[in-house]
Amino acid sequence: MSTIELRPDSHGKVRDIYDCGDSLLMVASDRISAFDYILPDEIPHKGEILTRISAFWFQKFADLIPNHLITMDVSEYPEEYQKYADYLTGRSMLVKKAKTIPIEAIVRGYLTGSGKKTYDQNGTVCGIKLPAGLVEASKIPEPIFTPSTKAALGDHDENISYERCAELVGEETAQQLRDSALKIYTAAAEYASTRGIIIADTKFEFGYIDGQFSLIDECLTPDSSRFWPAEGYKPGHVQPSYDKQYVRDWLKANWDMQGQPPHLPQEVIEGTSKRYQEAFQIITGHEFVPMREA
């Protein structure tokens, strides 16, 4: 079956969540979002790539921090979902339930995006003072933790200071968010550098599983991170990327951000799918071979 006939218990920008009692079934669609809007076109293979990259990192960093992954084997899912194997294979994972911490744990290793915008205004990113003279894509002397609020569907995330984060979730939890996010980012960036990839920035989500601080949701995917090719990297301009920056750039050039976003041209859809597949291959070391039809 090409879809699940059951109604999801939670419907996000990209993922649909099904409550399985003592676990959750998390299904990544091929939907793509940008600027907090869900775009009207899907990107072939995107959901599968996001899920399989997340699983790669969850397994790689299992000794660094607990995570919510139980299995991606559909034969181990609750029985009522097994008949949807042709849709779920590759793009879904059964995960442990968590008490989600309502903060996007963002780590920036390079200056770009919204961080570059506030830096140009006052020399800071989320209240953190940075050295003078940095330009687009400059490497930040040390990676920085720059949290944001986790907005409801349709609302916009808001960058906040560490102090505001601590006010919202408590000092102990804020420290866990900061220290864990920086630890995972640093390990991932070191690994990625051996694969010819720069991880410019990324965002993590964390929660408590049976009282244990854990990594949840997705991890270091082209949706949650900026991946730049190390070859040809030169600060001072926007870098080519293996993520959805290609889509953001097209929208900025072709949409005034009023009303609903436009349809993407076919070359942007195909180009984005190609970039996601390249990211999968470079990060995992394996050619992307779909486990299911697009």
PDB file of C-alpha atoms in Angstrom:
ATOM      1  CA  MET A   1       0.000   0.000   0.000  1.00  0.00           C
ATOM      2  CA  SER A   2       1.332   3.439  -0.932  1.00  0.00           C
ATOM      3  CA  THR A   3      -0.057   5.159   2.170  1.00  0.00           C
ATOM      4  CA  ILE A   4      -1.255   4.318   5.673  1.00  0.00           C
ATOM      5  CA  GLU A   5      -5.030   4.346   5.896  1.00  0.00           C
ATOM      6  CA  LEU A   6      -4.909   5.009   9.632  1.00  0.00           C
ATOM      7  CA  ARG A   7      -5.044   8.618  10.849  1.00  0.00           C
ATOM      8  CA  PRO A   8      -1.788   9.840  12.437  1.00  0.00           C
ATOM      9  CA  ASP A   9      -1.981  10.958  16.047  1.00  0.00           C
ATOM     10  CA  SER A  10       0.391  13.825  15.253  1.00  0.00           C
ATOM     11  CA  HIS A  11       1.012  15.485  11.902  1.00  0.00           C
ATOM     12  CA  GLY A  12       4.188  17.555  11.552  1.00  0.00           C
ATOM     13  CA  LYS A  13       5.860  19.438   8.732  1.00  0.00           C
ATOM     14  CA  VAL A  14       7.575  16.274   7.535  1.00  0.00           C
ATOM     15  CA  ARG A  15       6.773  13.454   9.962  1.00  0.00           C
ATOM     16  CA  ASP A  16       3.563  11.661  10.882  1.00  0.00           C
ATOM     17  CA  ILE A  17       3.425  10.017  14.297  1.00  0.00           C
ATOM     18  CA  TYR A  18       1.279   7.015  15.248  1.00  0.00           C
ATOM     19  CA  ASP A  19       0.728   6.101  18.889  1.00  0.00           C
ATOM     20  CA  CYS A  20       1.410   2.392  19.386  1.00  0.00           C
ATOM     21  CA  GLY A  21       0.749   2.304  23.114  1.00  0.00           C
ATOM     22  CA  ASP A  22       4.140   1.985  24.759  1.00  0.00           C
ATOM     23  CA  SER A  23       5.980   3.219  21.633  1.00  0.00           C
ATOM     24  CA  LEU A  24       5.524   5.542  18.665  1.00  0.00           C
ATOM     25  CA  LEU A  25       5.724   4.871  14.936  1.00  0.00           C
ATOM     26  CA  MET A  26       7.502   7.811  13.299  1.00  0.00           C
ATOM     27  CA  VAL A  27       7.044   8.051   9.532  1.00  0.00           C
ATOM     28  CA  ALA A  28       9.025  10.542   7.420  1.00  0.00           C
ATOM     29  CA  SER A  29       7.089  11.703   4.369  1.00  0.00           C
ATOM     30  CA  ASP A  30       8.610  13.203   1.233  1.00  0.00           C
ATOM     31  CA  ARG A  31       7.174  16.593   2.204  1.00  0.00           C
ATOM     32  CA  ILE A  32       9.614  19.480   2.421  1.00  0.00           C
ATOM     33  CA  SER A  33       9.333  22.635   4.484  1.00  0.00           C
ATOM     34  CA  ALA A  34      11.123  25.963   4.245  1.00  0.00           C
ATOM     35  CA  PHE A  35      10.706  29.166   6.219  1.00  0.00           C
ATOM     36  CA  ASP A  36       8.194  27.292   8.405  1.00  0.00           C
ATOM     37  CA  TYR A  37       5.914  26.546   5.426  1.00  0.00           C
ATOM     38  CA  ILE A  38       5.137  23.103   4.026  1.00  0.00           C
ATOM     39  CA  LEU A  39       5.755  23.349   0.287  1.00  0.00           C
ATOM     40  CA  PRO A  40       3.186  21.994  -2.194  1.00  0.00           C
ATOM     41  CA  ASP A  41       5.640  19.579  -3.863  1.00  0.00           C
ATOM     42  CA  GLU A  42       7.319  16.467  -2.508  1.00  0.00           C
ATOM     43  CA  ILE A  43      10.962  15.472  -2.963  1.00  0.00           C
ATOM     44  CA  PRO A  44      11.403  11.864  -4.172  1.00  0.00           C
ATOM     45  CA  HIS A  45      13.112   9.534  -1.637  1.00  0.00           C
ATOM     46  CA  LYS A  46      13.458  12.342   0.919  1.00  0.00           C
ATOM     47  CA  GLY A  47      11.635  10.589   3.770  1.00  0.00           C
ATOM     48  CA  GLU A  48      13.681   7.440   3.370  1.00  0.00           C
ATOM     49  CA  ILE A  49      16.965   9.345   3.233  1.00  0.00           C
ATOM     50  CA  LEU A  50      16.151  11.343   6.377  1.00  0.00           C
ATOM     51  CA  THR A  51      15.196   8.207   8.276  1.00  0.00           C
ATOM     52  CA  ARG A  52      18.199   6.162   7.227  1.00  0.00           C
ATOM     53  CA  ILE A  53      20.671   8.989   7.911  1.00  0.00           C
ATOM     54  CA  SER A  54      19.132   9.503  11.361  1.00  0.00           C
ATOM     55  CA  ALA A  55      19.441   5.787  12.072  1.00  0.00           C
ATOM     56  CA  PHE A  56      23.090   5.884  10.982  1.00  0.00           C
ATOM     57  CA  TRP A  57      23.877   8.638  13.496  1.00  0.00           C
ATOM     58  CA  PHE A  58      21.748   7.102  16.284  1.00  0.00           C
ATOM     59  CA  GLN A  59      23.739   3.899  15.976  1.00  0.00           C
ATOM     60  CA  LYS A  60      27.081   5.697  15.610  1.00  0.00           C
ATOM     61  CA  PHE A  61      26.559   7.776  18.747  1.00  0.00           C
ATOM     62  CA  ALA A  62      24.727   5.200  20.858  1.00  0.00           C
ATOM     63  CA  ASP A  63      27.646   5.164  23.305  1.00  0.00           C
ATOM     64  CA  LEU A  64      27.660   8.982  23.554  1.00  0.00           C
ATOM     65  CA  ILE A  65      24.006   9.443  24.455  1.00  0.00           C
ATOM     66  CA  PRO A  66      20.867   7.260  24.632  1.00  0.00           C
ATOM     67  CA  ASN A  67      18.338   7.704  21.825  1.00  0.00           C
ATOM     68  CA  HIS A  68      14.779   6.684  21.114  1.00  0.00           C
ATOM     69  CA  LEU A  69      15.301   4.218  18.229  1.00  0.00           C
ATOM     70  CA  ILE A  70      13.869   0.730  18.781  1.00  0.00           C
ATOM     71  CA  THR A  71      13.831  -0.727  15.257  1.00  0.00           C
ATOM     72  CA  MET A  72      13.337   0.035  11.566  1.00  0.00           C
ATOM     73  CA  ASP A  73      12.300  -3.548  10.796  1.00  0.00           C
ATOM     74  CA  VAL A  74       8.614  -3.387   9.819  1.00  0.00           C
ATOM     75  CA  SER A  75       8.182  -7.067  10.746  1.00  0.00           C
ATOM     76  CA  GLU A  76       8.815  -5.996  14.355  1.00  0.00           C
ATOM     77  CA  TYR A  77       6.182  -3.236  14.279  1.00  0.00           C
ATOM     78  CA  PRO A  78       2.710  -3.723  15.820  1.00  0.00           C
ATOM     79  CA  GLU A  79       0.710  -6.090  13.644  1.00  0.00           C
ATOM     80  CA  GLU A  80      -1.773  -3.514  12.325  1.00  0.00           C
ATOM     81  CA  TYR A  81       1.073  -1.628  10.592  1.00  0.00           C
ATOM     82  CA  GLN A  82       2.814  -4.578   8.979  1.00  0.00           C
ATOM     83  CA  LYS A  83       0.410  -4.638   6.011  1.00  0.00           C
ATOM     84  CA  TYR A  84       1.775  -1.201   5.057  1.00  0.00           C
ATOM     85  CA  ALA A  85       5.319  -2.525   4.705  1.00  0.00           C
ATOM     86  CA  ASP A  86       5.727  -1.328   1.112  1.00  0.00           C
ATOM     87  CA  TYR A  87       5.108   2.249   2.289  1.00  0.00           C
ATOM     88  CA  LEU A  88       6.855   2.099   5.664  1.00  0.00           C
ATOM     89  CA  THR A  89      10.057   0.275   4.699  1.00  0.00           C
ATOM     90  CA  GLY A  90      13.025   2.618   4.915  1.00  0.00           C
ATOM     91  CA  ARG A  91      11.039   5.721   5.829  1.00  0.00           C
ATOM     92  CA  SER A  92       9.842   4.770   9.316  1.00  0.00           C
ATOM     93  CA  MET A  93      11.152   3.813  12.721  1.00  0.00           C
ATOM     94  CA  LEU A  94       9.555   2.503  15.882  1.00  0.00           C
ATOM     95  CA  VAL A  95      10.744   4.662  18.779  1.00  0.00           C
ATOM     96  CA  LYS A  96      10.422   4.912  22.529  1.00  0.00           C
ATOM     97  CA  LYS A  97       8.048   7.481  23.937  1.00  0.00           C
ATOM     98  CA  ALA A  98       9.739  10.528  25.438  1.00  0.00           C
ATOM     99  CA  LYS A  99       8.790  13.594  27.404  1.00  0.00           C
ATOM    100  CA  THR A 100       9.947  16.150  24.851  1.00  0.00           C
ATOM    101  CA  ILE A 101      11.919  19.219  25.946  1.00  0.00           C
ATOM    102  CA  PRO A 102      10.344  22.151  24.018  1.00  0.00           C
ATOM    103  CA  ILE A 103      13.650  23.598  22.809  1.00  0.00           C
ATOM    104  CA  GLU A 104      15.462  23.283  19.479  1.00  0.00           C
ATOM    105  CA  ALA A 105      19.067  22.604  20.522  1.00  0.00           C
ATOM    106  CA  ILE A 106      20.964  24.369  17.740  1.00  0.00           C
ATOM    107  CA  VAL A 107      24.739  24.269  17.382  1.00  0.00           C
ATOM    108  CA  ARG A 108      26.574  26.556  14.981  1.00  0.00           C
ATOM    109  CA  GLY A 109      30.130  25.939  13.896  1.00  0.00           C
ATOM    110  CA  TYR A 110      30.063  28.451  11.029  1.00  0.00           C
ATOM    111  CA  LEU A 111      28.399  31.825  10.561  1.00  0.00           C
ATOM    112  CA  THR A 112      25.457  31.747   8.153  1.00  0.00           C
ATOM    113  CA  GLY A 113      21.675  31.996   8.045  1.00  0.00           C
ATOM    114  CA  SER A 114      19.860  33.811  10.846  1.00  0.00           C
ATOM    115  CA  GLY A 115      23.067  33.845  12.907  1.00  0.00           C
ATOM    116  CA  LYS A 116      24.825  35.889  10.231  1.00  0.00           C
ATOM    117  CA  LYS A 117      21.893  38.328  10.175  1.00  0.00           C
ATOM    118  CA  THR A 118      22.069  39.135  13.897  1.00  0.00           C
ATOM    119  CA  TYR A 119      25.873  39.164  13.836  1.00  0.00           C
ATOM    120  CA  ASP A 120      25.770  41.865  11.153  1.00  0.00           C
ATOM    121  CA  GLN A 121      23.408  43.903  13.325  1.00  0.00           C
ATOM    122  CA  ASN A 122      25.206  43.764  16.664  1.00  0.00           C
ATOM    123  CA  GLY A 123      28.102  41.298  16.580  1.00  0.00           C
ATOM    124  CA  THR A 124      26.228  38.604  18.505  1.00  0.00           C
ATOM    125  CA  VAL A 125      24.389  35.353  17.840  1.00  0.00           C
ATOM    126  CA  CYS A 126      21.680  34.518  20.385  1.00  0.00           C
ATOM    127  CA  GLY A 127      23.370  36.838  22.871  1.00  0.00           C
ATOM    128  CA  ILE A 128      26.839  35.345  22.336  1.00  0.00           C
ATOM    129  CA  LYS A 129      29.471  37.929  21.389  1.00  0.00           C
ATOM    130  CA  LEU A 130      31.633  36.829  18.460  1.00  0.00           C
ATOM    131  CA  PRO A 131      34.923  38.281  17.192  1.00  0.00           C
ATOM    132  CA  ALA A 132      34.766  41.220  14.806  1.00  0.00           C
ATOM    133  CA  GLY A 133      35.441  40.775  11.111  1.00  0.00           C
ATOM    134  CA  LEU A 134      33.608  37.513  10.476  1.00  0.00           C
ATOM    135  CA  VAL A 135      31.960  37.107   7.078  1.00  0.00           C
ATOM    136  CA  GLU A 136      29.449  34.749   5.483  1.00  0.00           C
ATOM    137  CA  ALA A 137      30.538  31.130   6.137  1.00  0.00           C
ATOM    138  CA  SER A 138      33.359  32.091   8.533  1.00  0.00           C
ATOM    139  CA  LYS A 139      34.296  29.341  10.949  1.00  0.00           C
ATOM    140  CA  ILE A 140      33.376  30.331  14.498  1.00  0.00           C
ATOM    141  CA  PRO A 141      36.367  29.943  16.864  1.00  0.00           C
ATOM    142  CA  GLU A 142      34.444  27.392  18.954  1.00  0.00           C
ATOM    143  CA  PRO A 143      31.024  25.854  18.177  1.00  0.00           C
ATOM    144  CA  ILE A 144      28.251  27.718  19.977  1.00  0.00           C
ATOM    145  CA  PHE A 145      24.921  26.555  21.435  1.00  0.00           C
ATOM    146  CA  THR A 146      22.144  28.829  20.186  1.00  0.00           C
ATOM    147  CA  PRO A 147      18.754  27.463  21.272  1.00  0.00           C
ATOM    148  CA  SER A 148      15.374  28.373  19.879  1.00  0.00           C
ATOM    149  CA  THR A 149      11.821  27.824  20.964  1.00  0.00           C
ATOM    150  CA  LYS A 150      10.070  24.907  19.302  1.00  0.00           C
ATOM    151  CA  ALA A 151       7.051  26.476  17.641  1.00  0.00           C
ATOM    152  CA  ALA A 152       3.733  24.789  16.960  1.00  0.00           C
ATOM    153  CA  LEU A 153       2.932  23.889  13.343  1.00  0.00           C
ATOM    154  CA  GLY A 154       2.337  27.117  11.421  1.00  0.00           C
ATOM    155  CA  ASP A 155       4.218  29.316  13.901  1.00  0.00           C
ATOM    156  CA  HIS A 156       7.834  30.442  13.703  1.00  0.00           C
ATOM    157  CA  ASP A 157      10.682  29.245  15.906  1.00  0.00           C
ATOM    158  CA  GLU A 158      12.325  32.051  17.881  1.00  0.00           C
ATOM    159  CA  ASN A 159      16.044  32.237  18.588  1.00  0.00           C
ATOM    160  CA  ILE A 160      16.678  32.769  22.300  1.00  0.00           C
ATOM    161  CA  SER A 161      19.648  33.230  24.606  1.00  0.00           C
ATOM    162  CA  TYR A 162      20.995  30.490  26.847  1.00  0.00           C
ATOM    163  CA  GLU A 163      19.705  32.458  29.822  1.00  0.00           C
ATOM    164  CA  ARG A 164      16.188  32.494  28.383  1.00  0.00           C
ATOM    165  CA  CYS A 165      16.475  28.753  27.677  1.00  0.00           C
ATOM    166  CA  ALA A 166      17.357  28.168  31.334  1.00  0.00           C
ATOM    167  CA  GLU A 167      14.333  30.239  32.405  1.00  0.00           C
ATOM    168  CA  LEU A 168      12.065  28.096  30.223  1.00  0.00           C
ATOM    169  CA  VAL A 169      13.319  24.603  31.100  1.00  0.00           C
ATOM    170  CA  GLY A 170      15.463  25.048  34.211  1.00  0.00           C
ATOM    171  CA  GLU A 171      19.216  25.453  34.600  1.00  0.00           C
ATOM    172  CA  GLU A 172      19.986  21.730  34.899  1.00  0.00           C
ATOM    173  CA  THR A 173      18.083  20.818  31.737  1.00  0.00           C
ATOM    174  CA  ALA A 174      19.536  23.792  29.858  1.00  0.00           C
ATOM    175  CA  GLN A 175      23.047  22.603  30.746  1.00  0.00           C
ATOM    176  CA  GLN A 176      22.212  19.090  29.544  1.00  0.00           C
ATOM    177  CA  LEU A 177      20.870  20.492  26.270  1.00  0.00           C
ATOM    178  CA  ARG A 178      23.950  22.648  25.704  1.00  0.00           C
ATOM    179  CA  ASP A 179      26.572  20.088  26.725  1.00  0.00           C
ATOM    180  CA  SER A 180      24.960  17.172  24.866  1.00  0.00           C
ATOM    181  CA  ALA A 181      24.327  19.164  21.687  1.00  0.00           C
ATOM    182  CA  LEU A 182      27.916  20.439  21.600  1.00  0.00           C
ATOM    183  CA  LYS A 183      29.304  16.958  22.309  1.00  0.00           C
ATOM    184  CA  ILE A 184      27.327  15.316  19.492  1.00  0.00           C
ATOM    185  CA  TYR A 185      28.015  18.120  17.039  1.00  0.00           C
ATOM    186  CA  THR A 186      31.759  17.993  17.730  1.00  0.00           C
ATOM    187  CA  ALA A 187      31.900  14.224  17.226  1.00  0.00           C
ATOM    188  CA  ALA A 188      29.794  14.445  14.066  1.00  0.00           C
ATOM    189  CA  ALA A 189      31.849  17.315  12.638  1.00  0.00           C
ATOM    190  CA  GLU A 190      35.080  15.379  13.218  1.00  0.00           C
ATOM    191  CA  TYR A 191      33.660  12.317  11.463  1.00  0.00           C
ATOM    192  CA  ALA A 192      32.176  14.376   8.611  1.00  0.00           C
ATOM    193  CA  SER A 193      35.517  16.056   7.996  1.00  0.00           C
ATOM    194  CA  THR A 194      36.960  12.627   7.150  1.00  0.00           C
ATOM    195  CA  ARG A 195      34.187  12.300   4.545  1.00  0.00           C
ATOM    196  CA  GLY A 196      34.795  15.700   2.932  1.00  0.00           C
ATOM    197  CA  ILE A 197      31.780  17.335   4.564  1.00  0.00           C
ATOM    198  CA  ILE A 198      31.549  20.481   6.693  1.00  0.00           C
ATOM    199  CA  ILE A 199      28.604  20.503   9.092  1.00  0.00           C
ATOM    200  CA  ALA A 200      28.002  24.235   9.317  1.00  0.00           C
ATOM    201  CA  ASP A 201      25.202  23.976  11.854  1.00  0.00           C
ATOM    202  CA  THR A 202      22.555  21.563  13.035  1.00  0.00           C
ATOM    203  CA  LYS A 203      19.653  21.243  15.423  1.00  0.00           C
ATOM    204  CA  PHE A 204      18.840  18.450  17.831  1.00  0.00           C
ATOM    205  CA  GLU A 205      15.824  17.563  19.899  1.00  0.00           C
ATOM    206  CA  PHE A 206      16.026  15.930  23.288  1.00  0.00           C
ATOM    207  CA  GLY A 207      13.626  14.439  25.785  1.00  0.00           C
ATOM    208  CA  TYR A 208      13.429  12.202  28.819  1.00  0.00           C
ATOM    209  CA  ILE A 209      12.785   8.477  28.290  1.00  0.00           C
ATOM    210  CA  ASP A 210      11.948   6.789  31.585  1.00  0.00           C
ATOM    211  CA  GLY A 211      13.669   9.726  33.270  1.00  0.00           C
ATOM    212  CA  GLN A 212      16.842   9.415  31.164  1.00  0.00           C
ATOM    213  CA  PHE A 213      18.002  12.368  29.056  1.00  0.00           C
ATOM    214  CA  SER A 214      17.929  11.133  25.446  1.00  0.00           C
ATOM    215  CA  LEU A 215      18.321  12.183  21.812  1.00  0.00           C
ATOM    216  CA  ILE A 216      15.032  12.021  19.887  1.00  0.00           C
ATOM    217  CA  ASP A 217      13.354  12.980  16.588  1.00  0.00           C
ATOM    218  CA  GLU A 218      15.869  13.185  13.711  1.00  0.00           C
ATOM    219  CA  CYS A 219      19.636  13.511  13.835  1.00  0.00           C
ATOM    220  CA  LEU A 220      22.065  15.347  11.532  1.00  0.00           C
ATOM    221  CA  THR A 221      19.985  15.105   8.374  1.00  0.00           C
ATOM    222  CA  PRO A 222      19.875  17.467   5.377  1.00  0.00           C
ATOM    223  CA  ASP A 223      16.630  18.826   6.868  1.00  0.00           C
ATOM    224  CA  SER A 224      18.104  19.649  10.261  1.00  0.00           C
ATOM    225  CA  SER A 225      21.641  20.619   9.222  1.00  0.00           C
ATOM    226  CA  ARG A 226      23.675  22.555   6.705  1.00  0.00           C
ATOM    227  CA  PHE A 227      26.146  20.242   4.949  1.00  0.00           C
ATOM    228  CA  TRP A 228      28.826  21.918   2.823  1.00  0.00           C
ATOM    229  CA  PRO A 229      31.439  20.231   0.625  1.00  0.00           C
ATOM    230  CA  ALA A 230      34.871  20.792   2.184  1.00  0.00           C
ATOM    231  CA  GLU A 231      36.462  20.943  -1.248  1.00  0.00           C
ATOM    232  CA  GLY A 232      36.317  24.514  -2.491  1.00  0.00           C
ATOM    233  CA  TYR A 233      35.203  25.933   0.865  1.00  0.00           C
ATOM    234  CA  LYS A 234      36.009  29.627   1.024  1.00  0.00           C
ATOM    235  CA  PRO A 235      34.449  32.126   3.459  1.00  0.00           C
ATOM    236  CA  GLY A 236      32.868  35.292   2.097  1.00  0.00           C
ATOM    237  CA  HIS A 237      29.975  33.844   0.133  1.00  0.00           C
ATOM    238  CA  VAL A 238      27.095  31.399   0.482  1.00  0.00           C
ATOM    239  CA  GLN A 239      28.448  27.859   0.147  1.00  0.00           C
ATOM    240  CA  PRO A 240      27.083  25.133  -2.109  1.00  0.00           C
ATOM    241  CA  SER A 241      25.299  22.559   0.008  1.00  0.00           C
ATOM    242  CA  TYR A 242      23.852  19.061   0.204  1.00  0.00           C
ATOM    243  CA  ASP A 243      20.759  20.183   2.090  1.00  0.00           C
ATOM    244  CA  LYS A 244      17.561  22.118   1.417  1.00  0.00           C
ATOM    245  CA  GLN A 245      19.400  25.437   1.080  1.00  0.00           C
ATOM    246  CA  TYR A 246      18.922  24.949  -2.678  1.00  0.00           C
ATOM    247  CA  VAL A 247      15.159  25.153  -2.123  1.00  0.00           C
ATOM    248  CA  ARG A 248      15.458  28.137   0.236  1.00  0.00           C
ATOM    249  CA  ASP A 249      17.565  30.022  -2.322  1.00  0.00           C
ATOM    250  CA  TRP A 250      15.036  29.378  -5.110  1.00  0.00           C
ATOM    251  CA  LEU A 251      12.167  30.543  -2.907  1.00  0.00           C
ATOM    252  CA  LYS A 252      14.020  33.720  -1.904  1.00  0.00           C
ATOM    253  CA  ALA A 253      14.542  34.541  -5.584  1.00  0.00           C
ATOM    254  CA  ASN A 254      11.030  33.655  -6.745  1.00  0.00           C
ATOM    255  CA  TRP A 255       8.624  34.317  -3.856  1.00  0.00           C
ATOM    256  CA  ASP A 256       7.828  37.418  -1.818  1.00  0.00           C
ATOM    257  CA  MET A 257       6.969  35.341   1.270  1.00  0.00           C
ATOM    258  CA  GLN A 258       3.340  36.418   0.996  1.00  0.00           C
ATOM    259  CA  GLY A 259       0.494  33.895   0.974  1.00  0.00           C
ATOM    260  CA  GLN A 260       1.200  30.254   0.252  1.00  0.00           C
ATOM    261  CA  PRO A 261       4.543  29.180  -1.244  1.00  0.00           C
ATOM    262  CA  PRO A 262       4.629  28.435  -4.993  1.00  0.00           C
ATOM    263  CA  HIS A 263       5.192  25.097  -6.702  1.00  0.00           C
ATOM    264  CA  LEU A 264       8.831  24.208  -7.242  1.00  0.00           C
ATOM    265  CA  PRO A 265      10.044  23.727 -10.827  1.00  0.00           C
ATOM    266  CA  GLN A 266      10.942  20.164 -11.766  1.00  0.00           C
ATOM    267  CA  GLU A 267      14.666  20.920 -11.913  1.00  0.00           C
ATOM    268  CA  VAL A 268      14.613  22.142  -8.311  1.00  0.00           C
ATOM    269  CA  ILE A 269      12.701  19.039  -7.176  1.00  0.00           C
ATOM    270  CA  GLU A 270      15.127  16.719  -8.982  1.00  0.00           C
ATOM    271  CA  GLY A 271      18.173  18.743  -7.921  1.00  0.00           C
ATOM    272  CA  THR A 272      17.109  18.632  -4.282  1.00  0.00           C
ATOM    273  CA  SER A 273      16.520  14.875  -4.395  1.00  0.00           C
ATOM    274  CA  LYS A 274      19.966  14.451  -5.936  1.00  0.00           C
ATOM    275  CA  ARG A 275      21.581  16.521  -3.178  1.00  0.00           C
ATOM    276  CA  TYR A 276      19.875  14.459  -0.467  1.00  0.00           C
ATOM    277  CA  GLN A 277      21.068  11.249  -2.108  1.00  0.00           C
ATOM    278  CA  GLU A 278      24.610  12.609  -2.327  1.00  0.00           C
ATOM    279  CA  ALA A 279      24.486  13.526   1.365  1.00  0.00           C
ATOM    280  CA  PHE A 280      23.415   9.980   2.227  1.00  0.00           C
ATOM    281  CA  GLN A 281      26.234   8.451   0.184  1.00  0.00           C
ATOM    282  CA  ILE A 282      28.956  10.738   1.528  1.00  0.00           C
ATOM    283  CA  ILE A 283      27.902  10.448   5.179  1.00  0.00           C
ATOM    284  CA  THR A 284      27.201   6.717   5.328  1.00  0.00           C
ATOM    285  CA  GLY A 285      29.800   5.605   2.793  1.00  0.00           C
ATOM    286  CA  HIS A 286      27.152   3.635   0.873  1.00  0.00           C
ATOM    287  CA  GLU A 287      25.435   4.381  -2.408  1.00  0.00           C
ATOM    288  CA  PHE A 288      21.789   5.243  -1.891  1.00  0.00           C
ATOM    289  CA  VAL A 289      19.664   2.349  -3.132  1.00  0.00           C
ATOM    290  CA  PRO A 290      15.967   2.906  -2.353  1.00  0.00           C
ATOM    291  CA  MET A 291      14.361   0.270  -0.178  1.00  0.00           C
ATOM    292  CA  ARG A 292      10.978   1.212  -1.630  1.00  0.00           C
ATOM    293  CA  GLU A 293       9.423   3.005  -4.597  1.00  0.00           C
ATOM    294  CA  ALA A 294       9.495   6.812  -4.528  1.00  0.00           C
TER     295      ALA A 294
END
